[in-house]
PDB file of C-alpha atoms in Angstrom:
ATOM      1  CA  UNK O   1       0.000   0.000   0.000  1.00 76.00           C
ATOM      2  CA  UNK O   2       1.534   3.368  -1.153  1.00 81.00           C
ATOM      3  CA  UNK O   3       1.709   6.490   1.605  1.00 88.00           C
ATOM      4  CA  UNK O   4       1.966  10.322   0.765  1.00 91.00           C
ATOM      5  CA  UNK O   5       5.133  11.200   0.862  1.00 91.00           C
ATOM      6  CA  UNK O   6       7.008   8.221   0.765  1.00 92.00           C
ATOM      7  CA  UNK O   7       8.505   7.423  -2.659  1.00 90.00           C
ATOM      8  CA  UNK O   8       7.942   3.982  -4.534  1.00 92.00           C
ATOM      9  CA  UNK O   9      11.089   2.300  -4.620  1.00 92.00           C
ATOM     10  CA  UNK O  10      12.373   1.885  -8.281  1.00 91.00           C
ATOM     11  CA  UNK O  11      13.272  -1.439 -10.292  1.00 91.00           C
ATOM     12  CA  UNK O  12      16.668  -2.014 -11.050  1.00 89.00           C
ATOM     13  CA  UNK O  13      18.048  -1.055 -14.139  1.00 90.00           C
ATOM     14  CA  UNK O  14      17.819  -3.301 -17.238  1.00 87.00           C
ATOM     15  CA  UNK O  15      20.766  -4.489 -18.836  1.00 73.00           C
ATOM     16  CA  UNK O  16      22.305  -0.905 -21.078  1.00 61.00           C
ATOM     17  CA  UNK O  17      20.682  -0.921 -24.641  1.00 52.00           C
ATOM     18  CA  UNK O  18      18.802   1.340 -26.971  1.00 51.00           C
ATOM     19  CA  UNK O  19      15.465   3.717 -26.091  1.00 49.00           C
ATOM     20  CA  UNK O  20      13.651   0.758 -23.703  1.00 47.00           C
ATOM     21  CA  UNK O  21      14.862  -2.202 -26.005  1.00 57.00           C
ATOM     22  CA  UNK O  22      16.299  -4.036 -23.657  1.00 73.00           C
ATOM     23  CA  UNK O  23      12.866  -3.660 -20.932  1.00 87.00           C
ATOM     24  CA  UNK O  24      11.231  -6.256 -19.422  1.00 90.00           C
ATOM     25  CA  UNK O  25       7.724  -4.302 -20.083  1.00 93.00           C
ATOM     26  CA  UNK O  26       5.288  -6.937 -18.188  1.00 93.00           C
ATOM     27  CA  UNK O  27       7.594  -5.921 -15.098  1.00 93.00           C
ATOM     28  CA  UNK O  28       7.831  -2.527 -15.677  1.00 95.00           C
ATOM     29  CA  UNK O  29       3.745  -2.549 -16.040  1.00 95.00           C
ATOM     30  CA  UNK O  30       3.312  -4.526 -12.756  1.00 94.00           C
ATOM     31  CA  UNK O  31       5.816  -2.080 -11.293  1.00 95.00           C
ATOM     32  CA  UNK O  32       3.976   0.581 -12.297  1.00 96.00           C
ATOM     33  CA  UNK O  33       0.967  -0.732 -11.386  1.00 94.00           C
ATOM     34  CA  UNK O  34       1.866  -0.388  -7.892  1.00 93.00           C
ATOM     35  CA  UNK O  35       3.897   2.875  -7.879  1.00 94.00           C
ATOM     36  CA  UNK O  36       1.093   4.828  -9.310  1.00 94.00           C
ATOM     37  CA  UNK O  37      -2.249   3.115  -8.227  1.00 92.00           C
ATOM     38  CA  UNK O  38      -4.320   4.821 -10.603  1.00 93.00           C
ATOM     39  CA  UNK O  39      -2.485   3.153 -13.433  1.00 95.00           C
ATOM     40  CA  UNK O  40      -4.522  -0.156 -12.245  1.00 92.00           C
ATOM     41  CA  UNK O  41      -8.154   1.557 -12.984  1.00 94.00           C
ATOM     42  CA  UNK O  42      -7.163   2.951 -16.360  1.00 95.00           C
ATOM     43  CA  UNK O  43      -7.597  -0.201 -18.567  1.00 96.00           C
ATOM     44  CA  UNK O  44      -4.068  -0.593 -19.875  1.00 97.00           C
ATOM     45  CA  UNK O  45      -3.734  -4.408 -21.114  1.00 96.00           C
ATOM     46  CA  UNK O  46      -0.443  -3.955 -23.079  1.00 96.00           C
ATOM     47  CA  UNK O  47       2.745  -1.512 -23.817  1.00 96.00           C
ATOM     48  CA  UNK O  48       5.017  -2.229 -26.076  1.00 96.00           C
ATOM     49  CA  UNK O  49       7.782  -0.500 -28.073  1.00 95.00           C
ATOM     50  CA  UNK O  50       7.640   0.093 -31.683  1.00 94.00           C
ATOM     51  CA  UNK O  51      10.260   1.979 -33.186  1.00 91.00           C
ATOM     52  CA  UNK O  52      10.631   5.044 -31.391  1.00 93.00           C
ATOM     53  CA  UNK O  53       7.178   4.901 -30.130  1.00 97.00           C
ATOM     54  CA  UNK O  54       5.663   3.555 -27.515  1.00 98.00           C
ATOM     55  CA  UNK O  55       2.026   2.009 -27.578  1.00 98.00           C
ATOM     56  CA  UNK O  56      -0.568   1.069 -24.956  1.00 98.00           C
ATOM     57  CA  UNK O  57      -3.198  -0.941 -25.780  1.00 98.00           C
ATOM     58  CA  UNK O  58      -6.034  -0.135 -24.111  1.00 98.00           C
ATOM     59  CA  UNK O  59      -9.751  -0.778 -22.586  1.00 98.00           C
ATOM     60  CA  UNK O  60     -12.289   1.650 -22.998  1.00 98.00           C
ATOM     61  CA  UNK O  61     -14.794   0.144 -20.182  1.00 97.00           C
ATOM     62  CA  UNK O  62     -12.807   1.626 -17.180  1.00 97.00           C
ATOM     63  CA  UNK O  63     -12.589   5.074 -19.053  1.00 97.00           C
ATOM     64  CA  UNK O  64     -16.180   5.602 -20.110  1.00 97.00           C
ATOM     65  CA  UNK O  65     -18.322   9.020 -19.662  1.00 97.00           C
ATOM     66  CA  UNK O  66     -21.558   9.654 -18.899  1.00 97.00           C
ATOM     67  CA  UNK O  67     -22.440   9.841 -22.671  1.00 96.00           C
ATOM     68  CA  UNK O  68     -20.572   6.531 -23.502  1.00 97.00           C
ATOM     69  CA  UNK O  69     -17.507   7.496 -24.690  1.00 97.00           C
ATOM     70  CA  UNK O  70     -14.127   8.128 -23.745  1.00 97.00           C
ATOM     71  CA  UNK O  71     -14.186  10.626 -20.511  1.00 97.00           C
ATOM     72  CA  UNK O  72     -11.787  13.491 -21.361  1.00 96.00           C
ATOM     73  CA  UNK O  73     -10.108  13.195 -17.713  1.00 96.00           C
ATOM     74  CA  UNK O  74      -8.910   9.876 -18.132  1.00 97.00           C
ATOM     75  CA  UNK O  75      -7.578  10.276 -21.434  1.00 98.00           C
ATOM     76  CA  UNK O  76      -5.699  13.617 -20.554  1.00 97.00           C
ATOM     77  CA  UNK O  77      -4.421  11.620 -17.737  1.00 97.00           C
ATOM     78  CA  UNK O  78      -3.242   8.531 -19.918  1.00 98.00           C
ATOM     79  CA  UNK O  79      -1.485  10.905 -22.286  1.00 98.00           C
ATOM     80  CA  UNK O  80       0.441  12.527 -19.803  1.00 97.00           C
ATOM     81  CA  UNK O  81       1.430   9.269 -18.270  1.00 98.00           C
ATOM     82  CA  UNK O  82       2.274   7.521 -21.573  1.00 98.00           C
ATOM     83  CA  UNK O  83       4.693  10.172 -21.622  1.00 98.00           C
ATOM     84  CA  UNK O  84       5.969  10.116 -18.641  1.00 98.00           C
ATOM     85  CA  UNK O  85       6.717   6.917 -19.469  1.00 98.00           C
ATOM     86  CA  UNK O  86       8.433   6.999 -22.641  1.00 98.00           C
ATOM     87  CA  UNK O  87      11.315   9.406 -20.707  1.00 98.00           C
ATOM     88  CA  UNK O  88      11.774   7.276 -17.406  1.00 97.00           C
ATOM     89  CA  UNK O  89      11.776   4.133 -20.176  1.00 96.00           C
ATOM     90  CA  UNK O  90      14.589   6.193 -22.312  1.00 95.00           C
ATOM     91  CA  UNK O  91      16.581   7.086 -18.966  1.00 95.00           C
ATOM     92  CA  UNK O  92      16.685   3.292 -17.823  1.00 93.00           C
ATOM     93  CA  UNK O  93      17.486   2.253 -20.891  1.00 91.00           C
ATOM     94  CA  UNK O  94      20.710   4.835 -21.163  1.00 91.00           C
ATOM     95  CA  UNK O  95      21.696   3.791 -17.243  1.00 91.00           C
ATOM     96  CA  UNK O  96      20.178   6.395 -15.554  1.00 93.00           C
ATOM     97  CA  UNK O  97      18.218   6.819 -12.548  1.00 93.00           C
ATOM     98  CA  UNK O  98      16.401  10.170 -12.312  1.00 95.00           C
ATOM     99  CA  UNK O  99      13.337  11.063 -11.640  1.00 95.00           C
ATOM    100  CA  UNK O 100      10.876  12.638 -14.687  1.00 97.00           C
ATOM    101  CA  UNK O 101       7.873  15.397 -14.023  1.00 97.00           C
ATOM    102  CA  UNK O 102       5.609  16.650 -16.389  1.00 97.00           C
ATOM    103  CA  UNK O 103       6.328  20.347 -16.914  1.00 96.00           C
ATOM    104  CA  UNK O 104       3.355  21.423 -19.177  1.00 96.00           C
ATOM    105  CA  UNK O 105       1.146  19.314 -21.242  1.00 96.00           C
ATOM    106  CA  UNK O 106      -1.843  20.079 -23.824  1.00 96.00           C
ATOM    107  CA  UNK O 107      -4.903  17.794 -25.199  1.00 97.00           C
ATOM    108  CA  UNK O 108      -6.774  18.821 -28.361  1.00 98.00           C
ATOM    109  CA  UNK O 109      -9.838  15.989 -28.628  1.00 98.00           C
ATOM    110  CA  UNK O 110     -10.884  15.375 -32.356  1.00 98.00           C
ATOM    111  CA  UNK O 111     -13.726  12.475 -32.489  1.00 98.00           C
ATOM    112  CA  UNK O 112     -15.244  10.941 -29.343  1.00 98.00           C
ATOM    113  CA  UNK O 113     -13.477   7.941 -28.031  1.00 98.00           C
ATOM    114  CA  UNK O 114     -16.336   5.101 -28.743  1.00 97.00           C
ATOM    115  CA  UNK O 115     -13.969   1.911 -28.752  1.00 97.00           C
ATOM    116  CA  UNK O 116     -10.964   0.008 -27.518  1.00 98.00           C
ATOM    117  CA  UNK O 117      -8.271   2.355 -28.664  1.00 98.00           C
ATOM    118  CA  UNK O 118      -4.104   2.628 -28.504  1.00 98.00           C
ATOM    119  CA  UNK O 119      -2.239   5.611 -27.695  1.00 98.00           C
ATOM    120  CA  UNK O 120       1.024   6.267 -29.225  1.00 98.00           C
ATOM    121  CA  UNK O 121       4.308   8.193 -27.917  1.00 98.00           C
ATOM    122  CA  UNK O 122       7.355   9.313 -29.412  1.00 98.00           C
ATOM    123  CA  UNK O 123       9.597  12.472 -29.614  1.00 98.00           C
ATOM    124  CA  UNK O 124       8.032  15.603 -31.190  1.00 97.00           C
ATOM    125  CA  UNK O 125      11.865  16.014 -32.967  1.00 97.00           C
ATOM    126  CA  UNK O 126      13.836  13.612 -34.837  1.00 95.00           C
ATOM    127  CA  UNK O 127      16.937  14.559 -32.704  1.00 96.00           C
ATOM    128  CA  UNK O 128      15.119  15.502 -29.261  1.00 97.00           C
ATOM    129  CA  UNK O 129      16.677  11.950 -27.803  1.00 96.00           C
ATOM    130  CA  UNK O 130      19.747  13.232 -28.491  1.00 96.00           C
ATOM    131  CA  UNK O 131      19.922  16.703 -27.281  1.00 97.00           C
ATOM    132  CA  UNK O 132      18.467  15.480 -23.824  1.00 97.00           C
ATOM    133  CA  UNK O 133      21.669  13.326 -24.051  1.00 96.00           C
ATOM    134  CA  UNK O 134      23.627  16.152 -24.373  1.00 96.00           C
ATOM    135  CA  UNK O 135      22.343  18.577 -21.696  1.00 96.00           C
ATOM    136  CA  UNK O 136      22.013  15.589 -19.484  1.00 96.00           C
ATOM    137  CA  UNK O 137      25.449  14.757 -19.904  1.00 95.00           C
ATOM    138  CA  UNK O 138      26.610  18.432 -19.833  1.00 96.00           C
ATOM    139  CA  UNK O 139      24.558  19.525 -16.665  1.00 96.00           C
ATOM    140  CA  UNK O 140      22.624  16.964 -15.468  1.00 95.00           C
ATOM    141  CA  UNK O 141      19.476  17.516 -16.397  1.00 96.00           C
ATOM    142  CA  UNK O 142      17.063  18.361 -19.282  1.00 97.00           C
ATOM    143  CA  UNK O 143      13.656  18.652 -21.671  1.00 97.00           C
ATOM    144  CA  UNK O 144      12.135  16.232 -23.831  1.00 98.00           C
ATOM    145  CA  UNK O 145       9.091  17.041 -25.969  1.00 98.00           C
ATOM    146  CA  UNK O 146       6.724  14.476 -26.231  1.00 98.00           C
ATOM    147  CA  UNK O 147       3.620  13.951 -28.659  1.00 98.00           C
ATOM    148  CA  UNK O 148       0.544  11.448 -27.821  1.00 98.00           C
ATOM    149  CA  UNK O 149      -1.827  10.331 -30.448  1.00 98.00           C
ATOM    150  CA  UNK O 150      -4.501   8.423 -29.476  1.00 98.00           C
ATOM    151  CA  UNK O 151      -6.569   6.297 -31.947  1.00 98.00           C
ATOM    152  CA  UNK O 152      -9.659   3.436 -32.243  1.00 98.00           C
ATOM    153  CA  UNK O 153      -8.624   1.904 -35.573  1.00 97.00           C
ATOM    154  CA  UNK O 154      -7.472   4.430 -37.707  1.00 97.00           C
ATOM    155  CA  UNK O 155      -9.286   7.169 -36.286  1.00 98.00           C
ATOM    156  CA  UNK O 156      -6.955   9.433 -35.021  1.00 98.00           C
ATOM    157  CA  UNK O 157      -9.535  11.123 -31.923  1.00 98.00           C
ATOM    158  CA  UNK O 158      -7.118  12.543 -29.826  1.00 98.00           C
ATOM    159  CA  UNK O 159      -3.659  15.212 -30.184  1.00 98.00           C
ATOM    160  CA  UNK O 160      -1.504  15.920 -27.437  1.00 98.00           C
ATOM    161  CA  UNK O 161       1.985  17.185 -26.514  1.00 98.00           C
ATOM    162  CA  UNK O 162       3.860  16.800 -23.450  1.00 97.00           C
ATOM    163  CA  UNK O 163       6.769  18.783 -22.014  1.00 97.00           C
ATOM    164  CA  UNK O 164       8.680  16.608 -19.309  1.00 98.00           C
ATOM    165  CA  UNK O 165      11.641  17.493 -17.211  1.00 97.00           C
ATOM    166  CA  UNK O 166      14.243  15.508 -16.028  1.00 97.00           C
ATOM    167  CA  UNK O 167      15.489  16.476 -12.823  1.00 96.00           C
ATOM    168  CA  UNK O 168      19.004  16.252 -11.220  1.00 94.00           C
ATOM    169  CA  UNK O 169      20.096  12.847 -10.062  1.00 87.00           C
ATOM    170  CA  UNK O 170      19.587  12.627  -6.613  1.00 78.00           C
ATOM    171  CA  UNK O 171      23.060  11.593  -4.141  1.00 55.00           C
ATOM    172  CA  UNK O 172      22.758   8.434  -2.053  1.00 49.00           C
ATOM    173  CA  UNK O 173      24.682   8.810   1.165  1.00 42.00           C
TER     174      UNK O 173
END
């Protein structure tokens, strides 16, 4: 059971490889699971990485409206997270343990949300991977901008962008 104010303990790192590649996903999922309990109410059944991108497959049940459709809340709140994701994936996967925070993030809804859908997440810019890599490595910290799509089928029903910080790595004593 998670308290306020107490952090979640983190999983260890995976072994070094490219943008999440080398991720045991079904652990990180359980892990996240129980670091952030909301992440256990939002219907996520799968996350995977393709490409740059990573997808969550998800239920539309626990995420339905009064009108039937896809409640605005919960998918703001699943974009953001996605995101949040894809960086804390990215710095595990480059060795490094520091914490992520959403700085500013934007939804633009295009079609209601009336089925099972996926969201999508991958770097607004080609090279914004690699410039985090450089201010992380020149000052310990950095930006990443994320974009979310979120689809059922091929309907693209939801935009969104995500700014996320990564913060200085903590000392341990």
């Amino acid at each position: 059971m998670r308290h306020p104010g107490v952090p979640f303990p983190r999983l260890p790192l995976p072994e070094a490889n490219r943008a999440g590649q080398g991720e045991d996903m079904e652990a990180f999922q359980h892990w996240l699971n129980e670091a952030i309990p909301l992440v256990g109410h939002l219907g996520l059944k799968r996350m995977y990485w393709q490409h740059e991108s990573l997808i969550w497959e998800l239920a539309l049940g626990p995420n339905l409206n009064d009108k039937g459709t896809g409640f605005g809340g919960s998918l703001a709140a699943q974009t953001t997270l996605i995101g949040w994701c894809w960086a804390t994936l990215w710095l595990r996967a480059h060795q490094r343990e520091q914490d992520v925070v959403v700085a500013k993030a934007g939804q633009r809804f295009l079609a209601p949300v009336n089925g099972n859908y996926r969201l999508e997440c991958r770097p607004r810019d080609e090279d914004g991977p690699q410039q985090l890599d450089a201010r992380l490595k020149s000052s310990g910290k950095g930006r990443l901008a994320l974009v979310q799509q979120l689809f059922v089928g091929d309907s693209l029903c939801l935009e969104a962008e995500g700014d996320y910080a990564v913060l200085p790595a903590t000392s341990t004593p």
